[in-house]
Coordinates of C-alpha atoms in Angstrom, one line a residue:
Chain A
M275 CA 95.6 142.4 105.5
A276 CA 93.9 145.8 104.9
K277 CA 96.3 146.4 102.1
K278 CA 95.6 143.1 100.5
E279 CA 91.9 143.8 100.5
K280 CA 92.4 147.2 98.9
E281 CA 94.4 145.5 96.2
V282 CA 91.6 142.9 95.6
I283 CA 89.1 145.8 95.1
A284 CA 91.5 147.6 92.9
H285 CA 92.0 144.5 90.7
G286 CA 88.4 143.4 91.0
D287 CA 87.9 143.3 87.3
K288 CA 90.7 140.6 86.8
T289 CA 90.0 136.9 86.6
R290 CA 91.5 134.5 89.1
L291 CA 94.2 133.5 86.7
Q292 CA 95.1 137.1 85.8
W293 CA 95.2 137.9 89.5
T294 CA 97.6 134.9 90.2
W295 CA 99.8 136.0 87.4
H296 CA 99.8 139.6 88.8
L297 CA 100.8 138.3 92.2
M298 CA 103.5 136.1 90.6
K299 CA 104.9 139.1 88.9
Q300 CA 104.7 141.3 91.9
Y301 CA 106.4 138.9 94.2
K302 CA 108.9 137.3 91.7
I303 CA 111.7 138.1 94.0
G304 CA 110.2 135.5 96.4
Y305 CA 110.8 132.7 93.9
V306 CA 114.4 133.9 93.6
M307 CA 114.8 133.8 97.3
I308 CA 113.4 130.3 97.8
A309 CA 115.1 128.9 94.7
P310 CA 118.4 127.7 96.2
Y311 CA 116.7 126.0 99.2
V312 CA 113.9 124.5 97.2
L313 CA 116.2 123.2 94.4
L314 CA 118.4 121.5 97.0
F315 CA 115.5 120.2 99.0
T316 CA 114.0 118.8 95.8
L317 CA 117.3 117.1 95.0
I318 CA 117.9 115.7 98.4
T319 CA 114.3 114.8 99.7
V320 CA 111.6 115.0 97.1
I321 CA 113.3 113.3 94.1
P322 CA 114.8 110.5 96.3
V323 CA 111.5 109.7 97.9
F324 CA 109.5 109.6 94.6
S325 CA 112.2 108.0 92.6
G326 CA 112.5 105.5 95.4
I327 CA 108.9 104.6 94.8
L328 CA 109.5 103.9 91.1
V329 CA 112.8 102.0 91.7
S330 CA 110.9 99.8 94.3
F331 CA 109.1 98.3 91.3
T332 CA 112.3 97.3 89.4
D333 CA 115.3 95.1 89.9
F334 CA 117.8 98.1 89.8
N335 CA 121.3 97.1 91.1
L336 CA 123.4 100.1 90.1
L337 CA 125.2 98.3 87.3
Q338 CA 122.6 97.0 84.8
M339 CA 119.7 98.8 83.3
P340 CA 116.7 98.2 85.6
N341 CA 113.9 96.0 84.5
W342 CA 110.3 96.6 85.5
V343 CA 109.3 93.7 87.9
G344 CA 105.9 95.1 89.0
L345 CA 105.0 94.0 92.6
D346 CA 107.6 91.3 92.8
N347 CA 109.7 93.1 95.4
Y348 CA 106.8 93.6 97.7
I349 CA 105.5 90.2 97.2
N350 CA 108.9 88.7 98.1
L351 CA 109.1 91.0 101.1
F352 CA 105.8 90.1 102.6
I353 CA 105.7 86.4 101.6
N354 CA 109.2 85.0 101.3
D355 CA 111.3 87.1 103.5
D356 CA 110.8 86.0 107.1
L357 CA 113.6 88.4 108.2
F358 CA 111.6 91.3 106.9
I359 CA 108.6 90.4 109.0
T360 CA 110.9 90.2 112.1
A361 CA 112.3 93.6 111.1
V362 CA 108.9 95.2 110.8
K363 CA 107.8 93.7 114.1
N364 CA 110.9 95.0 115.9
T365 CA 110.7 98.4 114.3
M366 CA 107.1 98.7 115.4
I367 CA 108.0 97.6 119.0
F368 CA 110.7 100.3 119.1
A369 CA 108.4 102.9 117.7
I370 CA 105.5 102.0 119.9
T371 CA 107.5 102.0 123.1
V372 CA 110.1 104.7 122.5
G373 CA 107.8 107.1 120.5
P374 CA 105.2 107.6 123.1
G375 CA 107.6 107.0 125.9
S376 CA 109.9 109.8 125.0
Y377 CA 107.0 112.1 124.2
I378 CA 105.5 111.6 127.7
L379 CA 108.9 111.7 129.4
S380 CA 109.8 115.0 127.6
F381 CA 106.5 116.5 128.4
I382 CA 106.5 115.5 132.1
V383 CA 110.1 116.6 132.7
A384 CA 109.5 119.9 130.9
W385 CA 106.4 120.4 133.0
F386 CA 108.2 119.7 136.3
I387 CA 111.3 121.8 135.5
N388 CA 109.2 124.8 134.5
E389 CA 108.8 125.6 138.2
L390 CA 112.5 125.8 138.9
T391 CA 114.4 129.1 139.0
P392 CA 115.9 130.0 135.6
K393 CA 119.5 129.1 136.5
V394 CA 118.6 125.8 138.0
R395 CA 116.3 125.1 135.1
A396 CA 119.1 125.8 132.5
F397 CA 121.3 123.3 134.3
V398 CA 118.7 120.6 134.6
T399 CA 117.8 121.1 130.9
L400 CA 121.4 120.5 130.0
I401 CA 121.6 117.3 132.0
F402 CA 118.4 115.9 130.4
Y403 CA 119.2 117.1 126.9
A404 CA 122.9 116.1 126.8
P405 CA 122.3 112.5 125.8
S406 CA 120.4 113.4 122.7
L407 CA 122.7 116.4 122.0
C408 CA 125.9 114.3 121.8
G409 CA 125.0 111.7 119.2
G410 CA 127.5 108.9 119.9
I411 CA 127.6 109.1 123.7
Y412 CA 125.5 106.0 124.2
V413 CA 128.7 103.8 123.7
V414 CA 129.1 104.5 127.5
F415 CA 126.6 101.7 128.0
N416 CA 129.3 99.3 126.8
Y417 CA 130.9 99.9 130.3
I418 CA 127.7 99.9 132.2
F419 CA 125.9 96.9 130.7
S420 CA 129.0 95.0 129.6
G421 CA 128.5 91.2 129.7
D422 CA 131.6 90.5 131.8
S423 CA 132.3 91.3 135.5
Y424 CA 134.0 94.5 134.4
G425 CA 130.6 95.8 133.4
L426 CA 129.5 98.1 136.2
L427 CA 126.0 96.7 136.6
N428 CA 127.0 93.1 136.5
G429 CA 129.9 93.9 138.8
W430 CA 127.5 95.4 141.4
L431 CA 124.9 92.7 141.1
M432 CA 127.4 90.0 141.5
N433 CA 129.1 91.7 144.4
W434 CA 125.9 92.0 146.2
G435 CA 125.2 88.4 145.5
I436 CA 122.0 89.1 143.5
I437 CA 123.2 87.0 140.6
D438 CA 125.9 84.4 140.1
S439 CA 126.8 84.8 136.6
P440 CA 126.8 88.0 134.5
I441 CA 123.7 89.0 132.6
L442 CA 124.5 89.3 128.9
F443 CA 122.6 92.5 128.3
F444 CA 123.5 92.7 124.6
Q445 CA 123.6 89.0 123.7
D446 CA 120.8 87.4 125.7
V447 CA 117.7 87.3 123.5
K448 CA 115.5 88.2 126.5
M449 CA 117.6 91.2 127.4
I450 CA 118.4 92.9 124.1
M451 CA 115.1 94.6 123.5
P452 CA 114.6 96.0 127.0
T453 CA 118.2 97.2 127.2
V454 CA 118.0 98.9 123.8
I455 CA 114.7 100.5 124.6
F456 CA 116.1 101.8 127.9
I457 CA 119.0 103.4 126.1
A458 CA 116.8 104.8 123.4
L459 CA 114.6 106.3 126.0
W460 CA 117.6 107.7 127.8
M461 CA 118.8 109.6 124.7
S462 CA 115.3 110.6 123.4
L463 CA 114.8 113.9 125.2
G464 CA 115.5 116.0 122.1
T465 CA 113.8 118.6 120.0
A466 CA 110.3 117.8 121.4
F467 CA 111.7 118.3 125.0
L468 CA 113.0 121.8 124.2
S469 CA 109.9 122.7 122.4
F470 CA 107.8 121.7 125.4
I471 CA 110.1 123.7 127.8
A472 CA 109.6 126.8 125.6
G473 CA 105.8 126.1 125.5
F474 CA 105.6 126.0 129.3
Q475 CA 107.6 129.3 129.5
G476 CA 105.2 130.9 127.1
L477 CA 102.2 130.0 129.2
D478 CA 100.1 133.0 130.3
R479 CA 100.2 133.3 134.0
S480 CA 97.0 135.3 134.1
Q481 CA 95.3 132.3 132.5
L482 CA 96.5 130.1 135.4
E483 CA 95.3 132.6 137.9
A484 CA 91.9 132.8 136.3
G485 CA 91.8 129.0 136.5
A486 CA 92.6 129.1 140.2
V487 CA 89.8 131.6 140.7
D488 CA 87.4 129.3 138.8
G489 CA 88.1 126.4 141.1
I490 CA 91.1 124.5 139.8
T491 CA 92.8 123.2 143.0
N492 CA 95.6 120.8 141.9
R493 CA 98.2 120.5 139.3
W494 CA 96.5 117.8 137.3
Q495 CA 93.4 119.8 136.8
E496 CA 95.4 122.7 135.8
L497 CA 97.3 120.6 133.3
W498 CA 94.1 119.1 131.8
Y499 CA 92.0 122.2 131.5
I500 CA 94.5 125.0 130.9
T501 CA 98.0 123.9 130.1
L502 CA 97.3 121.1 127.5
P503 CA 94.9 123.1 125.4
S504 CA 97.1 126.1 125.2
M505 CA 100.1 124.1 124.4
K506 CA 98.6 122.2 121.5
P507 CA 100.9 123.7 118.8
Q508 CA 103.9 122.4 120.7
L509 CA 102.2 119.1 121.3
L510 CA 101.6 118.6 117.6
F511 CA 105.2 119.5 116.7
G512 CA 106.7 117.5 119.5
A513 CA 104.8 114.4 118.4
I514 CA 106.3 114.5 114.9
M515 CA 109.7 114.9 116.3
S516 CA 109.3 112.0 118.8
I517 CA 107.7 109.7 116.4
T518 CA 110.2 110.4 113.6
N519 CA 113.1 109.8 116.0
S520 CA 111.7 106.6 117.3
F521 CA 112.2 105.0 113.9
G522 CA 115.9 105.8 114.0
F523 CA 117.4 103.8 116.8
G524 CA 118.8 101.0 114.7
A525 CA 122.4 102.4 115.2
I526 CA 122.2 101.6 118.9
V527 CA 121.7 97.9 118.2
T528 CA 124.4 97.9 115.6
T529 CA 127.0 99.5 117.8
L530 CA 126.3 97.9 121.1
C531 CA 125.4 94.4 120.1
G532 CA 128.3 94.3 117.6
G533 CA 126.5 94.1 114.2
I534 CA 123.5 91.9 113.8
P535 CA 122.3 90.7 117.2
T536 CA 121.7 87.2 118.3
D537 CA 118.7 85.5 116.7
Y538 CA 117.9 88.8 115.0
V539 CA 116.4 90.2 118.2
G540 CA 116.4 93.9 117.8
Y541 CA 116.9 93.6 114.0
T542 CA 115.1 96.5 112.5
L543 CA 114.0 97.8 109.1
S544 CA 117.1 100.0 109.0
H545 CA 119.3 97.0 109.3
H546 CA 117.4 95.2 106.6
L547 CA 117.7 98.3 104.5
S548 CA 121.4 98.6 104.8
E549 CA 121.8 94.8 104.4
Y550 CA 120.1 94.9 100.9
G551 CA 121.1 98.4 100.0
T552 CA 124.7 99.0 100.8
T553 CA 125.9 95.4 101.4
R554 CA 124.2 93.5 98.5
W555 CA 123.5 96.5 96.3
E556 CA 120.0 95.2 95.5
F557 CA 118.6 98.6 95.2
G558 CA 115.2 97.7 93.8
Y559 CA 114.5 95.4 96.7
A560 CA 116.0 97.8 99.2
C561 CA 113.8 100.7 97.9
A562 CA 110.8 98.5 98.5
I563 CA 112.0 98.2 102.1
S564 CA 112.4 101.9 102.5
M565 CA 108.9 102.5 101.1
V566 CA 107.5 100.3 103.8
L567 CA 109.4 102.3 106.3
F568 CA 108.3 105.5 104.6
F569 CA 104.6 104.5 104.9
L570 CA 105.0 103.3 108.5
M571 CA 106.5 106.7 109.4
I572 CA 103.9 108.8 107.6
G573 CA 101.0 106.5 108.8
S574 CA 101.9 106.7 112.4
N575 CA 102.5 110.4 112.3
M576 CA 99.2 111.1 110.6
L577 CA 97.3 108.8 113.1
V578 CA 98.9 110.6 116.1
Q579 CA 98.2 114.1 114.5
K580 CA 94.6 113.1 114.2
M581 CA 94.4 112.0 117.8
L582 CA 96.1 115.1 119.1
S583 CA 93.8 117.4 117.2
K584 CA 91.1 116.3 119.6
V585 CA 93.0 117.7 122.6
G586 CA 91.0 120.6 124.1
K587 CA 88.0 120.1 121.8
S588 CA 85.8 118.0 124.1
Chain B
M231 CA 90.1 132.6 153.7
K232 CA 92.5 129.8 153.0
K233 CA 96.1 130.9 153.4
L234 CA 97.9 131.0 150.0
R235 CA 101.3 129.4 149.6
T236 CA 104.0 131.7 148.3
R237 CA 107.4 131.1 146.7
K238 CA 109.8 134.1 146.2
H239 CA 106.9 136.5 146.9
R240 CA 104.6 135.0 144.3
V241 CA 101.5 133.1 145.1
V242 CA 101.8 129.4 144.3
L243 CA 98.7 128.2 142.5
S244 CA 97.2 124.8 142.5
R245 CA 100.2 123.0 144.1
S246 CA 100.1 120.9 147.2
I247 CA 103.2 120.5 149.4
G248 CA 102.9 116.7 149.2
G249 CA 102.8 116.9 145.4
D250 CA 105.8 119.1 145.2
F251 CA 107.6 116.7 147.4
G252 CA 106.7 113.8 145.1
V253 CA 107.7 115.7 142.0
T254 CA 111.1 116.6 143.6
I255 CA 111.7 112.9 144.5
F256 CA 110.8 111.7 141.0
M257 CA 112.9 114.3 139.3
L258 CA 115.9 113.6 141.5
L259 CA 115.7 109.9 140.7
L260 CA 115.3 110.5 137.0
G261 CA 118.1 113.1 137.1
V262 CA 120.4 110.5 138.6
V263 CA 119.5 108.0 135.9
M264 CA 120.0 110.5 133.2
F265 CA 123.2 111.9 134.5
F266 CA 125.0 108.8 135.8
P267 CA 126.0 107.4 132.4
M268 CA 127.7 110.7 131.5
Y269 CA 129.3 110.9 134.8
Y270 CA 130.6 107.3 134.5
L271 CA 132.0 108.0 131.1
I272 CA 134.1 110.9 132.4
I273 CA 135.2 108.7 135.4
Q274 CA 136.2 105.9 133.0
S275 CA 138.2 108.3 130.8
L276 CA 140.2 109.4 134.0
K277 CA 140.9 105.9 135.3
P278 CA 144.4 104.7 134.9
L279 CA 144.8 101.1 133.5
D280 CA 144.8 99.2 136.8
E281 CA 141.6 100.9 138.0
L282 CA 139.9 100.2 134.8
F283 CA 140.1 96.5 135.4
Y284 CA 139.4 96.5 139.1
F285 CA 136.7 94.2 140.4
P286 CA 134.1 95.1 141.4
P287 CA 134.1 98.1 139.1
R288 CA 134.2 101.4 141.0
M289 CA 132.1 104.4 140.2
Y290 CA 134.8 106.8 141.3
V291 CA 138.5 107.2 140.5
T292 CA 141.3 107.2 143.1
N293 CA 144.2 108.4 141.1
P294 CA 142.8 110.4 138.2
S295 CA 145.2 110.8 135.3
F296 CA 145.0 112.1 131.7
E297 CA 147.0 109.0 130.5
N298 CA 144.0 107.8 128.4
F299 CA 143.8 111.1 126.6
S300 CA 147.5 111.1 125.7
D301 CA 147.1 107.4 124.7
L302 CA 144.3 108.4 122.4
F303 CA 146.4 111.2 120.9
N304 CA 149.2 108.8 120.3
L305 CA 147.0 106.2 118.8
L306 CA 145.5 108.8 116.4
N307 CA 149.0 109.9 115.4
T308 CA 150.0 106.4 114.4
S309 CA 147.7 106.3 111.3
W310 CA 149.3 107.4 108.0
V311 CA 146.9 110.3 107.7
P312 CA 147.9 112.9 110.2
F313 CA 145.4 113.6 112.9
S314 CA 145.2 117.3 111.9
R315 CA 143.9 116.3 108.5
Y316 CA 140.9 114.5 110.2
L317 CA 140.3 117.5 112.3
F318 CA 140.4 119.8 109.3
N319 CA 138.0 117.6 107.4
T320 CA 135.4 117.7 110.2
V321 CA 135.8 121.5 110.8
F322 CA 135.7 122.2 107.1
I323 CA 132.5 120.1 106.5
T324 CA 130.9 121.5 109.6
V325 CA 131.6 125.2 108.8
C326 CA 130.6 125.0 105.2
G327 CA 127.5 123.0 105.8
T328 CA 126.3 125.1 108.8
F329 CA 127.0 128.4 107.1
G330 CA 125.3 127.3 103.9
N331 CA 122.3 125.8 105.7
L332 CA 121.9 129.0 107.7
I333 CA 121.8 131.3 104.6
L334 CA 119.7 129.1 102.4
S335 CA 117.1 128.3 105.1
S336 CA 116.7 131.8 106.4
M337 CA 116.4 133.3 102.9
C338 CA 113.8 130.7 102.0
A339 CA 112.0 131.0 105.4
Y340 CA 111.8 134.8 105.0
A341 CA 110.3 134.6 101.6
L342 CA 107.8 131.9 102.6
S343 CA 106.8 133.9 105.7
K344 CA 106.6 137.5 104.3
L345 CA 106.0 137.3 100.5
P346 CA 102.6 136.0 99.6
F347 CA 103.5 134.6 96.1
P348 CA 101.4 131.9 94.6
G349 CA 102.7 128.5 95.6
N350 CA 104.0 129.8 98.9
K351 CA 101.7 127.8 101.2
F352 CA 102.0 124.6 99.2
T353 CA 105.9 124.8 99.4
F354 CA 105.8 125.1 103.1
Q355 CA 103.3 122.3 103.5
V356 CA 105.5 120.0 101.6
I357 CA 108.5 120.9 103.7
Q358 CA 106.5 120.6 106.9
K359 CA 105.3 117.2 105.9
S360 CA 108.8 116.0 105.3
L361 CA 109.5 116.5 109.0
M362 CA 107.6 113.2 109.3
I363 CA 110.2 111.1 107.7
N364 CA 113.9 110.6 108.6
S365 CA 116.7 110.6 106.0
E366 CA 117.0 106.8 106.2
V367 CA 114.1 106.5 103.8
A368 CA 115.7 108.5 101.1
Q369 CA 119.3 107.5 101.7
L370 CA 119.7 105.0 98.9
M371 CA 118.4 107.3 96.2
I372 CA 120.5 110.2 97.6
F373 CA 123.4 107.9 97.2
V374 CA 122.5 107.4 93.5
I375 CA 122.0 111.2 93.0
I376 CA 125.3 112.1 94.7
S377 CA 127.1 109.5 92.5
K378 CA 125.5 110.7 89.3
L379 CA 126.5 114.3 90.1
G380 CA 130.1 113.0 90.5
M381 CA 130.3 114.2 94.1
L382 CA 131.0 110.7 95.6
D383 CA 134.2 110.7 97.7
S384 CA 134.4 114.5 98.1
Y385 CA 133.4 116.9 100.9
W386 CA 130.3 117.8 98.8
A387 CA 128.8 114.4 99.4
I388 CA 128.4 115.3 103.0
I389 CA 127.8 119.0 102.7
V390 CA 125.1 119.1 99.9
P391 CA 122.6 116.9 101.8
A392 CA 123.1 119.0 104.9
L393 CA 122.2 122.3 103.2
A394 CA 118.5 121.9 102.9
T395 CA 117.2 120.4 106.1
P396 CA 113.4 120.7 106.8
L397 CA 113.7 121.2 110.6
G398 CA 116.0 124.3 110.2
L399 CA 113.7 125.9 107.7
Y400 CA 110.6 125.1 109.7
L401 CA 111.9 126.6 112.9
M402 CA 113.1 129.7 111.2
K403 CA 109.9 130.2 109.3
Q404 CA 107.8 129.9 112.5
F405 CA 110.2 132.3 114.3
I406 CA 109.9 135.0 111.5
D407 CA 106.2 134.6 111.5
S408 CA 105.9 135.6 115.1
N409 CA 108.9 137.9 115.7
V410 CA 109.2 140.0 112.5
S411 CA 106.4 142.5 112.0
T412 CA 105.3 143.1 108.5
E413 CA 104.9 146.8 109.2
I414 CA 108.6 147.2 109.8
L415 CA 109.5 145.5 106.6
E416 CA 106.9 147.6 104.8
S417 CA 108.4 150.8 106.0
A418 CA 111.9 149.6 104.9
R419 CA 110.5 148.9 101.5
L420 CA 108.9 152.4 101.3
D421 CA 112.3 153.8 102.1
G422 CA 113.5 152.1 98.9
A423 CA 115.2 149.1 100.3
G424 CA 115.2 146.1 97.9
E425 CA 113.9 142.8 99.1
F426 CA 117.3 141.2 99.7
R427 CA 118.4 144.3 101.6
T428 CA 115.2 144.2 103.7
F429 CA 115.8 140.5 104.4
W430 CA 119.4 141.0 105.3
S431 CA 119.5 144.2 107.2
I432 CA 116.0 144.4 108.7
A433 CA 114.7 140.9 109.2
M434 CA 117.8 138.9 109.9
P435 CA 119.0 141.0 112.9
M436 CA 115.6 140.4 114.4
V437 CA 115.9 136.6 114.3
K438 CA 119.3 136.1 116.0
P439 CA 118.0 133.5 118.4
A440 CA 116.8 131.4 115.5
W441 CA 120.2 131.7 113.8
L442 CA 121.8 130.1 116.8
T443 CA 119.3 127.4 116.9
L444 CA 119.9 126.5 113.2
I445 CA 123.6 126.7 113.8
I446 CA 123.5 124.2 116.7
Y447 CA 121.3 121.7 114.8
S448 CA 123.3 121.8 111.7
F449 CA 126.5 121.7 113.7
Q450 CA 125.3 118.8 115.8
G451 CA 124.6 116.7 112.7
L452 CA 127.7 117.5 110.8
W453 CA 130.1 117.4 113.8
N454 CA 129.0 113.8 114.4
T455 CA 129.6 112.7 110.7
G456 CA 131.2 109.4 111.0
Q457 CA 131.5 106.4 108.8
N458 CA 129.3 106.7 105.8
I459 CA 128.7 105.3 102.4
Y460 CA 129.8 108.5 100.5
I461 CA 133.5 108.7 101.5
Y462 CA 136.1 106.1 101.1
S463 CA 139.4 108.0 100.8
E464 CA 141.2 107.9 104.1
Q465 CA 142.4 111.5 103.8
L466 CA 138.8 112.7 103.5
K467 CA 137.5 110.9 106.6
T468 CA 136.4 112.7 109.7
L469 CA 137.3 113.1 113.2
N470 CA 134.4 111.0 114.4
F471 CA 135.3 108.2 112.0
T472 CA 138.9 107.9 113.2
I473 CA 137.9 108.2 116.9
N474 CA 135.4 105.5 116.5
Q475 CA 138.1 103.2 115.1
V476 CA 139.6 103.3 118.6
L477 CA 136.4 102.0 120.0
L478 CA 136.6 99.0 117.7
E479 CA 139.9 97.9 119.2
G480 CA 138.1 96.4 122.1
I481 CA 138.8 96.0 125.7
V482 CA 142.5 96.9 125.8
R483 CA 141.6 100.4 124.5
S484 CA 138.8 100.8 127.0
G485 CA 140.3 103.9 128.6
A486 CA 141.3 105.5 125.3
S487 CA 137.8 105.0 123.8
A488 CA 136.2 106.6 126.9
A489 CA 138.5 109.5 126.4
A490 CA 137.5 109.6 122.7
T491 CA 133.9 109.8 123.6
V492 CA 134.5 112.6 126.1
V493 CA 136.4 114.5 123.5
M494 CA 133.6 114.2 120.9
M495 CA 131.0 115.3 123.4
I496 CA 132.7 118.4 124.9
V497 CA 132.2 120.6 121.8
P498 CA 128.5 120.1 121.4
I499 CA 127.9 120.6 125.1
V500 CA 129.8 123.9 125.1
V501 CA 128.0 125.1 122.0
F502 CA 124.7 124.3 123.7
V503 CA 125.5 125.9 127.0
V504 CA 126.4 129.2 125.4
S505 CA 123.3 129.3 123.2
Q506 CA 120.6 127.5 125.4
S507 CA 118.5 130.5 126.2
R508 CA 118.3 131.5 122.5
I509 CA 117.4 128.0 121.5
I510 CA 114.5 127.9 124.0
E511 CA 113.4 131.3 122.7
T512 CA 113.3 129.9 119.1
M513 CA 111.4 126.8 120.3
G514 CA 108.7 129.1 121.7
S515 CA 107.4 129.6 118.2
S516 CA 108.0 126.0 117.1
G517 CA 104.4 125.0 117.6
M518 CA 102.4 123.7 114.7
K519 CA 99.0 125.1 113.7
D520 CA 96.6 122.4 112.6

């Protein structure tokens, strides 16, 4: 810092533009170092998102030259496409249940296991993190929730005489959403969870001691007055991870319900997207769908960041 | 004065015995719910055929056998592309992608963290914001770009998108921010080390925990590469793809597909067990300043 100030004084006679130019020359190696990553990042993330916005106003289908169709795709989506409305609704239901659910679960588990001894903690961390670590492992629920009597849960329930006929967890319209939400929660203790564990480990014990002296008597007070405010950076990061993840559970539905589920229960925007994108190749329309998804993600993230920024400020 | 509770010779603050009891019960229950599916998967993979179709289904196995694993192996060997080819594809994609991602992300993270060039903050802001979207949003246009670059149906179609991931860069940058002191870099520069040298021989050895974290994240994504829209040649398909084909064969392959899932989960678990403490250390600096 001090060095920078000295430089500012030494170059005090330069204008802002000249100063910027000076810095650019002095640190030109920096541009060289970021170039490979930034070029690829631009190619794989920035260009796709922004060109997606443009394409969503056309009837692009990969084969013919695209025509500009204005807002037609969006109008069709919101007015003529009932399935789209279903998809938005289901996507939001998943996001609203799994997002906060996984966030709170990650936090509580991280909080509780923080008091274990390091070896036990490492083991418990593995158990809770494993489902999200091994991407495809949720297929095991095929055996547990299977709709015939070989399904473990149905087998038990029937054997105990609680039910007469098997529950069709992946076919019954009433059961699909709760079952999928349960599975999504099961595999949602991911990056946010690890970040919280690290946050708790980094807590300053002297602060907790000072709190105890100042009259904090139970774990909830300690959580509210000391832990939460000092873990705010992790809370903000964890929220982004949880929310972004909560939009990506369409694959569970596809795999476990065998394609598109009964009556489109559990049909999400990612299904709609792949239906129009990679099945019908209507890229213009599909891009409009992905833009809706984009704004849902950004919107809910921004909203939550705003809410969390109030933590510890009252 | 009230008697203070101690645990391992340290005073326990603000914790009641009743509360600890409740927490323990809650954690045990939750732990069972979390662990049971994985346990059951392993049990299923060890059940011989007659036990798989036993009613009511049992949550233990009487005569464990590796018959499902050998079945799986035989099934995989019946396809016209040899099994070793699928394995090679996955390993090749995973190694190239992970290594490339590690080098590109660390170099960029180092520059963003330690070299105050104009545009530095803006670049990081954009990357940080992109954590808010998942790749699904961009997928269609990525497909168009990959096909325009002529990389469709090649390893590159999988490797290139995996090279510049925002999460890896973000974690590395935050870790360098809080673990590499500018003074040390400064003295290296005074000794005449160039910027690349400073990066490679001074800064990089100080961020080993972050390497491991980047490696496991990148590895995890690439190892699980399965069916995708980029690759259609059978001889370029991955282990996860071919293993998932077994799952599609339905109930007769019940045991083999459990074995397949177990095989796919062993590698990430081993990698995580080995690197867990480093990953947690990296996550210590993952927090976001608002």
